[in-house]
mmCIF file of C-alpha atoms in Angstrom:
data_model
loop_
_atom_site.group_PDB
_atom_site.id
_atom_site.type_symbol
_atom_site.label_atom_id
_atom_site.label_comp_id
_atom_site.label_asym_id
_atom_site.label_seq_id
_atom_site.Cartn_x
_atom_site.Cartn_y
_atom_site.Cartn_z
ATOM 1 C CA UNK V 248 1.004 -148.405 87.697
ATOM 2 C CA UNK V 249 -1.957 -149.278 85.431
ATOM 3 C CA UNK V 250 0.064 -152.674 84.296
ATOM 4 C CA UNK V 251 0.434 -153.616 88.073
ATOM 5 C CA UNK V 252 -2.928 -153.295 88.591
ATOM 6 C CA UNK V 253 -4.027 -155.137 85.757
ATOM 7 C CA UNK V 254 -1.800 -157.852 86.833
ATOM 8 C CA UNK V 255 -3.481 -157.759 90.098
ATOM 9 C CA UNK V 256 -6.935 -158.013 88.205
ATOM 10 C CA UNK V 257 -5.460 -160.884 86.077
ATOM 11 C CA UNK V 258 -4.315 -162.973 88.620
ATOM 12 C CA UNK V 259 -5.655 -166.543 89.439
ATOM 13 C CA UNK V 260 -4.852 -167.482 92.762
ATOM 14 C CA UNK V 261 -4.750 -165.211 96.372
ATOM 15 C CA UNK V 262 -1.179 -165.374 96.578
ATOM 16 C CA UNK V 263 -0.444 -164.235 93.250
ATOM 17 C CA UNK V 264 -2.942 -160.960 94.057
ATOM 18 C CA UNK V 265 -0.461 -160.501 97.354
ATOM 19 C CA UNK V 266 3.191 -160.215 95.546
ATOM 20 C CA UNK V 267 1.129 -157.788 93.005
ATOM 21 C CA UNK V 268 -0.224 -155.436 95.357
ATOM 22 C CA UNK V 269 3.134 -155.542 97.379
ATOM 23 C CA UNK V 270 4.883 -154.816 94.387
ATOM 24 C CA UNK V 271 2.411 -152.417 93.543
ATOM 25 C CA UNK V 272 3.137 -150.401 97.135
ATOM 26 C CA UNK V 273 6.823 -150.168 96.533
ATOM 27 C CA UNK V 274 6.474 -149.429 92.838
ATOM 28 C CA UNK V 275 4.067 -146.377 94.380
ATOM 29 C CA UNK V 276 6.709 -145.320 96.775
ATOM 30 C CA UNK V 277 9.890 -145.461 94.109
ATOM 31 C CA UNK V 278 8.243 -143.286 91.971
ATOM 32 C CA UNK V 279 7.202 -140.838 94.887
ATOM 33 C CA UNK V 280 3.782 -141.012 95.675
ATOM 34 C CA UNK V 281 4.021 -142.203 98.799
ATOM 35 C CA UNK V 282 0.922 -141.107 100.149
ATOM 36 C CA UNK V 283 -0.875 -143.714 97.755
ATOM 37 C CA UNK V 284 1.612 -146.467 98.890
ATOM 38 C CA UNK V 285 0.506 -145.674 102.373
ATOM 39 C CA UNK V 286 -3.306 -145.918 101.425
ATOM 40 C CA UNK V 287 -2.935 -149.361 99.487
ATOM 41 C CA UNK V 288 -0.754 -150.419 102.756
ATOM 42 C CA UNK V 289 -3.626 -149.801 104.320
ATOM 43 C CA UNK V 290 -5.937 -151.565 102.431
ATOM 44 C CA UNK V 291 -3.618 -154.697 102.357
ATOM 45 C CA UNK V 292 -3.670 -155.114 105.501
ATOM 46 C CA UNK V 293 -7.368 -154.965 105.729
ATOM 47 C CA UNK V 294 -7.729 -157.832 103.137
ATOM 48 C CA UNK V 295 -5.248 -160.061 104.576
ATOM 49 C CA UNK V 296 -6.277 -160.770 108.275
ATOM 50 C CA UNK V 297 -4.250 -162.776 110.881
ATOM 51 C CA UNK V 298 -6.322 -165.942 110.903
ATOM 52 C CA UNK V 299 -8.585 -167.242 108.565
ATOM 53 C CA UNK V 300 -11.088 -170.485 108.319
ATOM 54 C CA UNK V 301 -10.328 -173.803 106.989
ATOM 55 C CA UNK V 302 -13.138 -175.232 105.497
ATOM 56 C CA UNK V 303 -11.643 -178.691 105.194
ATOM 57 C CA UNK V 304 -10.340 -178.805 108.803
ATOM 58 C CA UNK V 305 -13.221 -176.522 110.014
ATOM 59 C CA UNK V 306 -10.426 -174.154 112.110
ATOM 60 C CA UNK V 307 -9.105 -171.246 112.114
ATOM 61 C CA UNK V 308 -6.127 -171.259 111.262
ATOM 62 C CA UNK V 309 -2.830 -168.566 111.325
ATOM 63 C CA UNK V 310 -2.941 -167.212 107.994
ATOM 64 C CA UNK V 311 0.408 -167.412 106.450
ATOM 65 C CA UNK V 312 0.513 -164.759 104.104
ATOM 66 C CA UNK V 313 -0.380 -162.305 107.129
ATOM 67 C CA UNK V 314 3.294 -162.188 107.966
ATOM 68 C CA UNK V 315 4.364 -161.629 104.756
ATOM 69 C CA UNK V 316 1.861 -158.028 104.729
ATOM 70 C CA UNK V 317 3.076 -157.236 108.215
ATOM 71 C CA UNK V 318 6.853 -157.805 106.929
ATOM 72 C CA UNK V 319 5.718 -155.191 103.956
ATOM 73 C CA UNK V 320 4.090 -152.952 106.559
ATOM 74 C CA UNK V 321 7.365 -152.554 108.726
ATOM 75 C CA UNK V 322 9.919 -151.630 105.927
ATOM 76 C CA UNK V 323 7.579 -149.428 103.987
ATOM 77 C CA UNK V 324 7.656 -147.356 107.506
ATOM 78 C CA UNK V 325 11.331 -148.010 107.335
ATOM 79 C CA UNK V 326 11.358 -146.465 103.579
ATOM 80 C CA UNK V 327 9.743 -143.341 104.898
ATOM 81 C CA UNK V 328 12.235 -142.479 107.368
ATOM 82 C CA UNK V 329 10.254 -143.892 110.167
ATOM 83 C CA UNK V 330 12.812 -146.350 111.294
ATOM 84 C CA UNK V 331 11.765 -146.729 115.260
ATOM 85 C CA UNK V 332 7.850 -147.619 113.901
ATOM 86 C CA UNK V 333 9.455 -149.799 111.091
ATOM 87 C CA UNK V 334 11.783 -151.617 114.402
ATOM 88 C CA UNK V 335 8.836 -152.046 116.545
ATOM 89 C CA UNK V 336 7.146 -154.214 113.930
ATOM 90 C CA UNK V 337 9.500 -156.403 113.168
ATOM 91 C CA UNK V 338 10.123 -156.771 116.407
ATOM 92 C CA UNK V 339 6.345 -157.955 117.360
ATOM 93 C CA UNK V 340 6.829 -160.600 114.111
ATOM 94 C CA UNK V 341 10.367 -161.733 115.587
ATOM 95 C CA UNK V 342 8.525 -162.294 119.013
ATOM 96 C CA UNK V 343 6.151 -164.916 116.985
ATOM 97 C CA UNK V 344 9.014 -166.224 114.489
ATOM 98 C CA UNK V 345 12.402 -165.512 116.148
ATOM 99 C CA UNK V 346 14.081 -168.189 113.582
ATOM 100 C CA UNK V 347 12.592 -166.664 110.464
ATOM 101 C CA UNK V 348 15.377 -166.147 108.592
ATOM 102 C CA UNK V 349 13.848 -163.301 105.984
ATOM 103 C CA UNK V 350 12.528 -161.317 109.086
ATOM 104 C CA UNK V 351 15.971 -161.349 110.790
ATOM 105 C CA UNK V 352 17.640 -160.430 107.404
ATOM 106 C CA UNK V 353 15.434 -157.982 107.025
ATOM 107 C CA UNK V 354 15.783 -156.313 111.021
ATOM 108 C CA UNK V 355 19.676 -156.733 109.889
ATOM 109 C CA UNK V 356 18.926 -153.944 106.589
ATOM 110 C CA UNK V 357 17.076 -151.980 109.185
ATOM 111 C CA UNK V 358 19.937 -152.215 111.726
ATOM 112 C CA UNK V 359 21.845 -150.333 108.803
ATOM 113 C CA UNK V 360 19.500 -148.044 107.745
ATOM 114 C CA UNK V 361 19.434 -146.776 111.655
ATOM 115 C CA UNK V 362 23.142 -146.429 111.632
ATOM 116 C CA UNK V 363 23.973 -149.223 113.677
ATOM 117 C CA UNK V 364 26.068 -151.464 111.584
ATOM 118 C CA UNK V 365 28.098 -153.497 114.294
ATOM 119 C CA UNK V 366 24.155 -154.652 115.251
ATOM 120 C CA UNK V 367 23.520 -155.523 111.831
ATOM 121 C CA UNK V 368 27.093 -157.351 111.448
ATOM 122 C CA UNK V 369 25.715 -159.674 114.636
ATOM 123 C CA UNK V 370 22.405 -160.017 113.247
ATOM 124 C CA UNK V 371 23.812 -161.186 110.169
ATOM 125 C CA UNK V 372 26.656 -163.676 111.431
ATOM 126 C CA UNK V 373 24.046 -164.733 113.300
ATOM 127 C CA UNK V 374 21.715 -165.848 110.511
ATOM 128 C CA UNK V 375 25.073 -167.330 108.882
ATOM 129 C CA UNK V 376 25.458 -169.793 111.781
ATOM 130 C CA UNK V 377 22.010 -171.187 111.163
ATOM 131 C CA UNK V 378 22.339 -170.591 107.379
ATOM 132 C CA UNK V 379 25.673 -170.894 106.433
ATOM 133 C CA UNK V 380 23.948 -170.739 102.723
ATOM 134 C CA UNK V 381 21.866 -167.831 103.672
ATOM 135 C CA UNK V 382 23.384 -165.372 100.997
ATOM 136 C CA UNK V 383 21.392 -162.196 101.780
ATOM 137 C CA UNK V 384 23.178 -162.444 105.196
ATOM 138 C CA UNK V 385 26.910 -162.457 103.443
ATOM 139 C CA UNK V 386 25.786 -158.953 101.532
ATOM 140 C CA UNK V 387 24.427 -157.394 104.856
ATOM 141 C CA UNK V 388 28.105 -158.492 106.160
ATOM 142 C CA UNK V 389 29.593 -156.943 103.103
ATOM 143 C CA UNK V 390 27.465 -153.632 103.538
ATOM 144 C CA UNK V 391 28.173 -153.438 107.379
ATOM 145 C CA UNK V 392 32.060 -154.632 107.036
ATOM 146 C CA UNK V 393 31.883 -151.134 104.266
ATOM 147 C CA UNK V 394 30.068 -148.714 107.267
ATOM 148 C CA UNK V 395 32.849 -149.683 109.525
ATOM 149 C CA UNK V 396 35.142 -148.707 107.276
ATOM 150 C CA UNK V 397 36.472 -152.769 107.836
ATOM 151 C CA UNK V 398 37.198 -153.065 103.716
ATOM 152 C CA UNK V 399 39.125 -156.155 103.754
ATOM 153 C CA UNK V 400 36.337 -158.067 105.702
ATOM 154 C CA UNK V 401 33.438 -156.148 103.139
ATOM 155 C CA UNK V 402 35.626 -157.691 100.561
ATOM 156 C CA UNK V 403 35.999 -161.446 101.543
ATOM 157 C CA UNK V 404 31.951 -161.517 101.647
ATOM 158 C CA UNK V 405 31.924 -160.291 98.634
ATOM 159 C CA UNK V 406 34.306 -162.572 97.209
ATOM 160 C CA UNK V 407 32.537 -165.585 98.614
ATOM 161 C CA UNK V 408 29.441 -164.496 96.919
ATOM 162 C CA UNK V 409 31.119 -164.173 93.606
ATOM 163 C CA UNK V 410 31.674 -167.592 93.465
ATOM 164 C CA UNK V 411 28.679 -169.073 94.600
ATOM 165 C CA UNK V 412 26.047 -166.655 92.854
ATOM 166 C CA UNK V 413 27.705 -164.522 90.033
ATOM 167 C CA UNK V 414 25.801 -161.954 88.553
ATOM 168 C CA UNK V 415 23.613 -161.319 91.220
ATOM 169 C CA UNK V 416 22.278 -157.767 91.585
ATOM 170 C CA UNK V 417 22.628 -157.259 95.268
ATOM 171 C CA UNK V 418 26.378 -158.161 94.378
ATOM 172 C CA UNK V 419 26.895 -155.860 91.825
ATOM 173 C CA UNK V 420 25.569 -153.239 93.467
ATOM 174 C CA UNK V 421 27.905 -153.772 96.402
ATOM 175 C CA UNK V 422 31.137 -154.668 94.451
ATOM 176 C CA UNK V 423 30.677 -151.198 92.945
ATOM 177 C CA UNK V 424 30.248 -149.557 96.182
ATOM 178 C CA UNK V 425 33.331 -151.650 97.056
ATOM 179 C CA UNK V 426 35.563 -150.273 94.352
ATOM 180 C CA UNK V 427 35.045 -146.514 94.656
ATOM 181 C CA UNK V 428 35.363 -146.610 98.472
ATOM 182 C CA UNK V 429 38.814 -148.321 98.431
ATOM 183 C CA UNK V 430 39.832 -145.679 95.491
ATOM 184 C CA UNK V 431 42.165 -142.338 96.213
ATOM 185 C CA UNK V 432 39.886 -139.050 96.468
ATOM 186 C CA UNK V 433 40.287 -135.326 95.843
ATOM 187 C CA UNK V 434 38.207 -132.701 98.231
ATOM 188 C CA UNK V 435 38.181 -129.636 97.053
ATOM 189 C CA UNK V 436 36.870 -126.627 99.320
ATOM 190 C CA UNK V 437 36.222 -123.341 98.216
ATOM 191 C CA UNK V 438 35.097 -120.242 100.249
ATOM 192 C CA UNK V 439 34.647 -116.953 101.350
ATOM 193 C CA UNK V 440 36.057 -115.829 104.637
ATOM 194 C CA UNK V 441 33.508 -113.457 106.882
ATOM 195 C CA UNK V 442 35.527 -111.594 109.292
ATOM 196 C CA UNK V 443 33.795 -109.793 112.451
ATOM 197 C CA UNK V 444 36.915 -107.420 112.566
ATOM 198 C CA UNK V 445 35.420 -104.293 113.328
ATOM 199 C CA UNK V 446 36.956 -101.179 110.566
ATOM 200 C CA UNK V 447 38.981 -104.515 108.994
ATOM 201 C CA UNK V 448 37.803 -103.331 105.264
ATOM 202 C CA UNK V 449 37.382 -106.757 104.226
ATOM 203 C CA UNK V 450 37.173 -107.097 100.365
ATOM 204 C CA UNK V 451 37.268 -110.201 98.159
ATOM 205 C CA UNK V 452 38.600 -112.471 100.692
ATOM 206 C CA UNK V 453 38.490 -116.128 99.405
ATOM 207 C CA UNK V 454 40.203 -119.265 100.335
ATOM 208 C CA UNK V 455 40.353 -122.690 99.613
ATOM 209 C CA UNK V 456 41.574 -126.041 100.577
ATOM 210 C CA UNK V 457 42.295 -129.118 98.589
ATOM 211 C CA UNK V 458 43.366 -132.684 100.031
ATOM 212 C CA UNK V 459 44.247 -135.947 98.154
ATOM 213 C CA UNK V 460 43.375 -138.799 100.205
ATOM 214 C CA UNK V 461 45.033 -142.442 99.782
ATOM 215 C CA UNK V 462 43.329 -145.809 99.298
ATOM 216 C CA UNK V 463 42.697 -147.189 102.950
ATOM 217 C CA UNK V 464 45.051 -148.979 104.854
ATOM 218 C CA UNK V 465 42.737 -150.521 107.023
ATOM 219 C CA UNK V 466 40.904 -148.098 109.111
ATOM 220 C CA UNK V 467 43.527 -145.122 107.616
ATOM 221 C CA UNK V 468 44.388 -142.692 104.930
ATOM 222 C CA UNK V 469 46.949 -140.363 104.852
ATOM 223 C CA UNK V 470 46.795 -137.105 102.658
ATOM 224 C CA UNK V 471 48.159 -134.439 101.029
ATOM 225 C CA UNK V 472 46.785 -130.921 101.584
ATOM 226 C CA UNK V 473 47.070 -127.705 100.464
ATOM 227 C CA UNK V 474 45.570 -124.034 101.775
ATOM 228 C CA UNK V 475 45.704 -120.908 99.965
ATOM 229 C CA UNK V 476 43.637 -117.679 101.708
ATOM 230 C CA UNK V 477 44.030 -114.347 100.011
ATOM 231 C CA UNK V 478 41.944 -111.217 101.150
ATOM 232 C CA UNK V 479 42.445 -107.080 100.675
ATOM 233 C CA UNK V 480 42.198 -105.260 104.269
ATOM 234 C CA UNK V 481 41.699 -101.261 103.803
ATOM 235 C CA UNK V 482 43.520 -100.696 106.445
ATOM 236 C CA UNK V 483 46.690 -103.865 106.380
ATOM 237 C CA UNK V 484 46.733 -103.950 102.440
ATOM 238 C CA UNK V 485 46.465 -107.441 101.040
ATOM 239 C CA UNK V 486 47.210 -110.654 102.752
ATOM 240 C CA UNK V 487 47.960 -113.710 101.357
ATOM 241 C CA UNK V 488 48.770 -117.520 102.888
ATOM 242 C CA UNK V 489 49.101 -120.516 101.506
ATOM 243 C CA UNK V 490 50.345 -123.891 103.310
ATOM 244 C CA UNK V 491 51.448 -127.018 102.161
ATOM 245 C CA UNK V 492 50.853 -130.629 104.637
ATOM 246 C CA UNK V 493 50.558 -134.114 105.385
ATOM 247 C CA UNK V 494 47.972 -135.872 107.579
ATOM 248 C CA UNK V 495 46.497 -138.901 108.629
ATOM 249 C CA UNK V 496 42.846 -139.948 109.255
ATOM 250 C CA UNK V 497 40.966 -142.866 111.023
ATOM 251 C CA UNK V 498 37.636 -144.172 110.521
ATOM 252 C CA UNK V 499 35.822 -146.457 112.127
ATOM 253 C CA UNK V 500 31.979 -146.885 113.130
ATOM 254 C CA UNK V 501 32.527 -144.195 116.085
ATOM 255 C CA UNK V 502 33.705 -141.491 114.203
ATOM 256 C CA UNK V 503 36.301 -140.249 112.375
ATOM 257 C CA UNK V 504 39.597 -138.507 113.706
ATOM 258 C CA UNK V 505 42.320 -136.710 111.802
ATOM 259 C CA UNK V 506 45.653 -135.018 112.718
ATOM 260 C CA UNK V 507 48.219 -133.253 110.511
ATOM 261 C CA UNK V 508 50.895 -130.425 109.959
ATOM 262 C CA UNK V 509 51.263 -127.682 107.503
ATOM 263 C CA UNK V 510 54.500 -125.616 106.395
ATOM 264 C CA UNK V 511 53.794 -121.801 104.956
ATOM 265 C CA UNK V 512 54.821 -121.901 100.708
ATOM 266 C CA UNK V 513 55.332 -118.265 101.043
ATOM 267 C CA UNK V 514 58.644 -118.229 102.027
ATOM 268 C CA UNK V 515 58.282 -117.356 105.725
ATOM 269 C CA UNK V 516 58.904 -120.030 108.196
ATOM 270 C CA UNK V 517 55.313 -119.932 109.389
ATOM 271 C CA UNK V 518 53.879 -123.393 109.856
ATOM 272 C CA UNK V 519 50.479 -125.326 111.321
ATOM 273 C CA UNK V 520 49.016 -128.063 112.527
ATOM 274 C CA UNK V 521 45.303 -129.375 113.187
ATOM 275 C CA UNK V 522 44.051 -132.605 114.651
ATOM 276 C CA UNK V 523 39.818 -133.123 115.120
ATOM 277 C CA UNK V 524 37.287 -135.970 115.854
ATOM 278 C CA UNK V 525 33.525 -135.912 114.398
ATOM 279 C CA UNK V 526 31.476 -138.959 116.298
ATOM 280 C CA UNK V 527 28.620 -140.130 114.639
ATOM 281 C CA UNK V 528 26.453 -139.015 117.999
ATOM 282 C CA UNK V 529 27.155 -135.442 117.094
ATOM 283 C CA UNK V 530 30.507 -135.424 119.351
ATOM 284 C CA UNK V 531 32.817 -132.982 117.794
ATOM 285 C CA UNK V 532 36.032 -131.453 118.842
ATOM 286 C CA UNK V 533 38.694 -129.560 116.855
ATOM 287 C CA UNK V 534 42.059 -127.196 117.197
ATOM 288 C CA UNK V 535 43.903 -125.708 114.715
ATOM 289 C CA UNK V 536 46.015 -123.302 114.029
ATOM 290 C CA UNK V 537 47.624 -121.886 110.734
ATOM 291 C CA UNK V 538 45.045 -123.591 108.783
ATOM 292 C CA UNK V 539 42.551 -121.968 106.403
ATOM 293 C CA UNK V 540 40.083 -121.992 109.206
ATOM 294 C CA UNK V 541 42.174 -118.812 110.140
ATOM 295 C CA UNK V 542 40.965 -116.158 108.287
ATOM 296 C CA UNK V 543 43.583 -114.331 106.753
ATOM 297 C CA UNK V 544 43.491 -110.843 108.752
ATOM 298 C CA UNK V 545 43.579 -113.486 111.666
ATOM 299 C CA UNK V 546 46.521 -114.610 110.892
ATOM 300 C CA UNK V 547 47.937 -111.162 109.443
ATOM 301 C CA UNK V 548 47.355 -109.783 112.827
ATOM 302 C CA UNK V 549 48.823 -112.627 114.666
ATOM 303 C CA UNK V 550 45.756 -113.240 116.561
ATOM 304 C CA UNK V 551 42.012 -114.265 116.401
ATOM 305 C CA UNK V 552 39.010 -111.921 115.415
ATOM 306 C CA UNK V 553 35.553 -113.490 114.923
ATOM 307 C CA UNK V 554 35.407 -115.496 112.265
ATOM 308 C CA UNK V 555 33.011 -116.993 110.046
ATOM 309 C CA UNK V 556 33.522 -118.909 106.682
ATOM 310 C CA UNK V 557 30.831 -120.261 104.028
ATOM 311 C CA UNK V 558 32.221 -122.946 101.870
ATOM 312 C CA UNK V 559 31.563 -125.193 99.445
ATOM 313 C CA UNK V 560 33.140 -128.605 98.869
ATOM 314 C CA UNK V 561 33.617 -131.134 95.810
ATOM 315 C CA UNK V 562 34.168 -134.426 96.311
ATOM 316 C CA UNK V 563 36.103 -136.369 93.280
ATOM 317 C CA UNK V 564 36.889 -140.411 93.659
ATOM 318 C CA UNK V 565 39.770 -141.311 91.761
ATOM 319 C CA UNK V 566 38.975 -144.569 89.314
#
């Protein structure tokens, strides 16, 4: 911080002293003193007022960098979770510049940031149309073409922009977002099963559930699963299960939905199945049965108790 101030100290012209005290705010904020970033926000925006007077025109005139604070203003609310203030702001400076193609870049990152990324997608091909050069636009397609799950669109922007500007950081960054999310992946969930069974002697009941998922096919994976539940019942001895299956899951910007169907490895002829959605406005719906979500005196019995489970998951990406 000291060197950004002394830049700001240094500095010949008033535009100069802006970019160092805006890079001074967001230096503040990285390194978590955000309270500080807030105060010299604050003081910005005191030293840089809307208009200011032109002494060789003797007007006032709209003061140019004024927009460039307010711009600051909005995503530094953005940056500290406050996306709806961070919207409203940009919205006011879109309402005076509607064709300013940094603010509407920028309301397209926000878009994202609020989890809307088919708003940010027309935002963006929007901008393209007027810029068809306009290259921060083409990553904000790449990024919202990934949150849709849309891969083969995410990658087409991001081939374009490898061969117009190589090496760039914003490209990087999103080529290697690119590459792990197409990748297989291993989830691996391990708990302990809590049963409500009243007198069911529960002891050292543990369970676990691993699935391989393929590289998407579009909005799909399929994957391999396997369940394994053991627990020791005082009063049914030990119980054991473990399951075998193959499922399918979509993905897209709604949600994500999944269906499969399990066979029983322990040499019974038991078997399972389980299909669920999760929608990203907290819409949730699943049935199963035979899976590892039955605890294992559940399933011993041949019927449901309460049940409870705490679990932990790990999350590998295959490179």
């Amino acid at each position: 911080m000291p060197l950004y101030r002394a830049a700001i100290a240094a500095a010949p012209n008033a535009d100069e002293v802006i970019d160092w005290r805006i890079a001074l705010i967001f230096a503040l904020l990285e390194s978590g003193q955000s309270d500080q970033a807030r105060q010299e926000m604050a003081a910005l925006k005191r030293a840089v007022p809307r208009t200011r007077y032109d002494a060789p025109s003797r007007q006032t005139r709209y003061n140019g960098d004024y927009q460039k604070v307010m711009l600051t203003d909005a995503m530094l609310q953005a940056y500290l979770d406050n996306t709806r203030e961070a919207w409203k702001k940009l919205d006011a400076l879109l309402a005076e510049a509607p064709f300013n193609t940094e603010l509407r870049n920028n309301r397209g990152s926000l878009a994202l940031m609020r989890g809307w990324p088919r708003q940010a997608a027309g935002i963006f091909a929007r901008v393209k149309v007027d810029e068809p050069q306009a290259y921060e636009a083409s990553s904000g397609l790449a990024s919202a073409a990934m949150d849709t799950y849309e891969f083969d669109q995410a990658g087409q922007q991001l081939d374009y922009l490898d061969s117009v500007r190589p090496g760039w950081r914003t490209l990087t960054t999103l080529q290697d977002r690119w590459y792990w999310e197409t990748r297989p992946e291993l989830v691996v969930e391990v708990g302990k099963d809590l049963s409500g069974a009243r007198g069911a002697g529960e002891q050292n009941a543990r369970d676990s559930q691993s699935r391989l998922y393929s590289s998407p096919y579009g909005h799909w994976r399929v994957f391999a699963q396997h369940n394994l539940a053991t627990a020791h019942y005082s009063d049914e001895g030990k119980a054991r299960y473990e399951a075998y299956g193959l499922g399918a899951q979509y993905r897209d910007s709604n949600g994500v939905g999944e269906f499969g169907l399990l066979a029983a490895l322990d040499g019974s002829r038991r078997g399972g199945g389980f299909a669920g959605y999760t929608g990203r406005r907290m819409i949730t719906g699943r049935s199963a049965s035979g899976t590892r979500k039955t605890p294992a005196m559940c399933r011993s019995k041949g019927g449901w108790t309460i049940c409870m489970a705490a679990v932990a998951a790990w999350h590998w990406v295959i490179g």
